[in-house]
């Protein structure tokens, strides 16, 4: 079955950087768009970034544009999110998701905390 | 971006009673060429990722109990739980995927037992 396992979260100071990874299995990774969706503590869901199977189409929400970069390695069945210039408001659980417009499959999430 | 507004923000319903959640989009999310509404519903329990309940507004995901139903078209949508069970306590989100990029979620509706 489909498995998405995120890693790379943790505590980082404002202005710092972090790279999230998502290991995918159970489906043909290169056939699917993939997304990062985040949820601040006690808050709702926010679409952060998505990337097409071939990496030709990439989207970043305005809130992270210029600071975050989504990428993928289809040979490794892996999705990444490079997060730079982190702010307190980026504190959230970051979910990796298999994107079929609606999201059928989610990872368990990795917590990113931005605090001094 | 299309804004999705859910109502109410929270509701408390007795076990076995009906729960109704509304979701309104700031513009129509009905695509005329295929007559599909680009709307999904999710259920999220504490400490867990969201779980897809419905897509295309009313197509139930396999395994979702039939006490859940999704309806609506254009800008107004409804998620109904016909007979609330204890395991249905959760936060429910609607999400539009008509606008890409810029897919957006509603703010969520918390369902509790009265």
CSV table of N, CA, C and O in Angstrom, one decimal, chain A residues 5 8 15 17 28-29 33 42 49 51 58 64 69 75 82 91 94 97 104 112-114:
chain,number,residue,atom,x,y,z
A,5,UNK,N,6.7,8.7,4.2
A,5,UNK,CA,7.3,8.9,5.5
A,5,UNK,C,8.2,10.1,5.5
A,5,UNK,O,9.2,10.2,4.7
A,8,UNK,N,13.2,15.0,8.9
A,8,UNK,CA,14.0,16.2,8.8
A,8,UNK,C,13.5,17.4,9.6
A,8,UNK,O,14.1,18.4,9.6
A,15,UNK,N,15.5,32.6,10.9
A,15,UNK,CA,16.5,32.8,9.9
A,15,UNK,C,17.3,31.6,9.5
A,15,UNK,O,18.0,31.7,8.5
A,17,UNK,N,17.8,27.4,8.4
A,17,UNK,CA,17.3,26.5,7.3
A,17,UNK,C,17.1,25.1,7.8
A,17,UNK,O,17.6,24.6,8.8
A,28,UNK,N,3.9,4.1,-8.3
A,28,UNK,CA,4.9,4.6,-9.2
A,28,UNK,C,5.1,6.1,-9.0
A,28,UNK,O,4.3,6.9,-9.5
A,29,UNK,N,6.1,6.4,-8.2
A,29,UNK,CA,6.3,7.8,-7.7
A,29,UNK,C,6.3,8.8,-8.9
A,29,UNK,O,5.7,9.9,-8.7
A,33,UNK,N,1.9,14.0,-9.2
A,33,UNK,CA,2.2,15.2,-8.5
A,33,UNK,C,2.4,14.8,-7.0
A,33,UNK,O,1.7,13.9,-6.5
A,42,UNK,N,-2.8,23.8,16.4
A,42,UNK,CA,-4.1,24.2,16.7
A,42,UNK,C,-4.8,24.9,15.5
A,42,UNK,O,-5.9,25.4,15.7
A,49,UNK,N,3.4,23.7,-1.2
A,49,UNK,CA,4.1,23.6,-2.4
A,49,UNK,C,3.6,22.3,-3.1
A,49,UNK,O,3.2,21.4,-2.4
A,51,UNK,N,4.6,19.8,-6.9
A,51,UNK,CA,5.5,19.5,-8.0
A,51,UNK,C,5.0,18.4,-8.8
A,51,UNK,O,4.5,17.4,-8.3
A,58,UNK,N,5.9,23.5,-10.9
A,58,UNK,CA,6.1,23.7,-9.5
A,58,UNK,C,5.3,24.9,-9.0
A,58,UNK,O,5.2,25.9,-9.7
A,64,UNK,N,5.5,31.4,1.2
A,64,UNK,CA,6.8,30.8,1.3
A,64,UNK,C,7.6,31.0,0.1
A,64,UNK,O,8.8,30.6,0.0
A,69,UNK,N,11.8,25.7,-1.4
A,69,UNK,CA,12.0,25.1,-2.7
A,69,UNK,C,11.6,23.7,-2.6
A,69,UNK,O,12.2,22.9,-1.8
A,75,UNK,N,14.4,8.7,-9.0
A,75,UNK,CA,15.2,7.5,-8.9
A,75,UNK,C,15.2,7.0,-7.4
A,75,UNK,O,15.4,5.8,-7.2
A,82,UNK,N,13.2,22.3,0.7
A,82,UNK,CA,14.3,23.1,1.3
A,82,UNK,C,13.7,24.4,1.8
A,82,UNK,O,13.0,25.1,1.1
A,91,UNK,N,6.3,27.6,11.9
A,91,UNK,CA,6.1,26.5,12.8
A,91,UNK,C,4.9,25.8,12.5
A,91,UNK,O,3.8,26.3,12.5
A,94,UNK,N,4.4,19.5,9.0
A,94,UNK,CA,4.5,19.5,7.5
A,94,UNK,C,4.2,18.0,7.0
A,94,UNK,O,4.9,17.1,7.4
A,97,UNK,N,2.3,14.6,0.7
A,97,UNK,CA,1.0,14.1,0.2
A,97,UNK,C,1.1,13.7,-1.3
A,97,UNK,O,1.7,14.4,-2.0
A,104,UNK,N,-5.5,11.7,-1.5
A,104,UNK,CA,-5.9,10.4,-1.0
A,104,UNK,C,-4.9,9.9,0.0
A,104,UNK,O,-5.3,9.1,0.9
A,112,UNK,N,8.1,21.0,12.5
A,112,UNK,CA,9.1,22.1,12.4
A,112,UNK,C,8.8,23.2,13.4
A,112,UNK,O,7.7,23.7,13.3
A,113,UNK,N,9.7,23.5,14.2
A,113,UNK,CA,9.5,24.5,15.2
A,113,UNK,C,10.6,25.6,15.0
A,113,UNK,O,11.8,25.3,15.1
A,114,UNK,N,10.1,26.8,14.8
A,114,UNK,CA,11.1,27.9,14.6
A,114,UNK,C,11.0,28.8,15.8
A,114,UNK,O,10.0,29.5,16.1
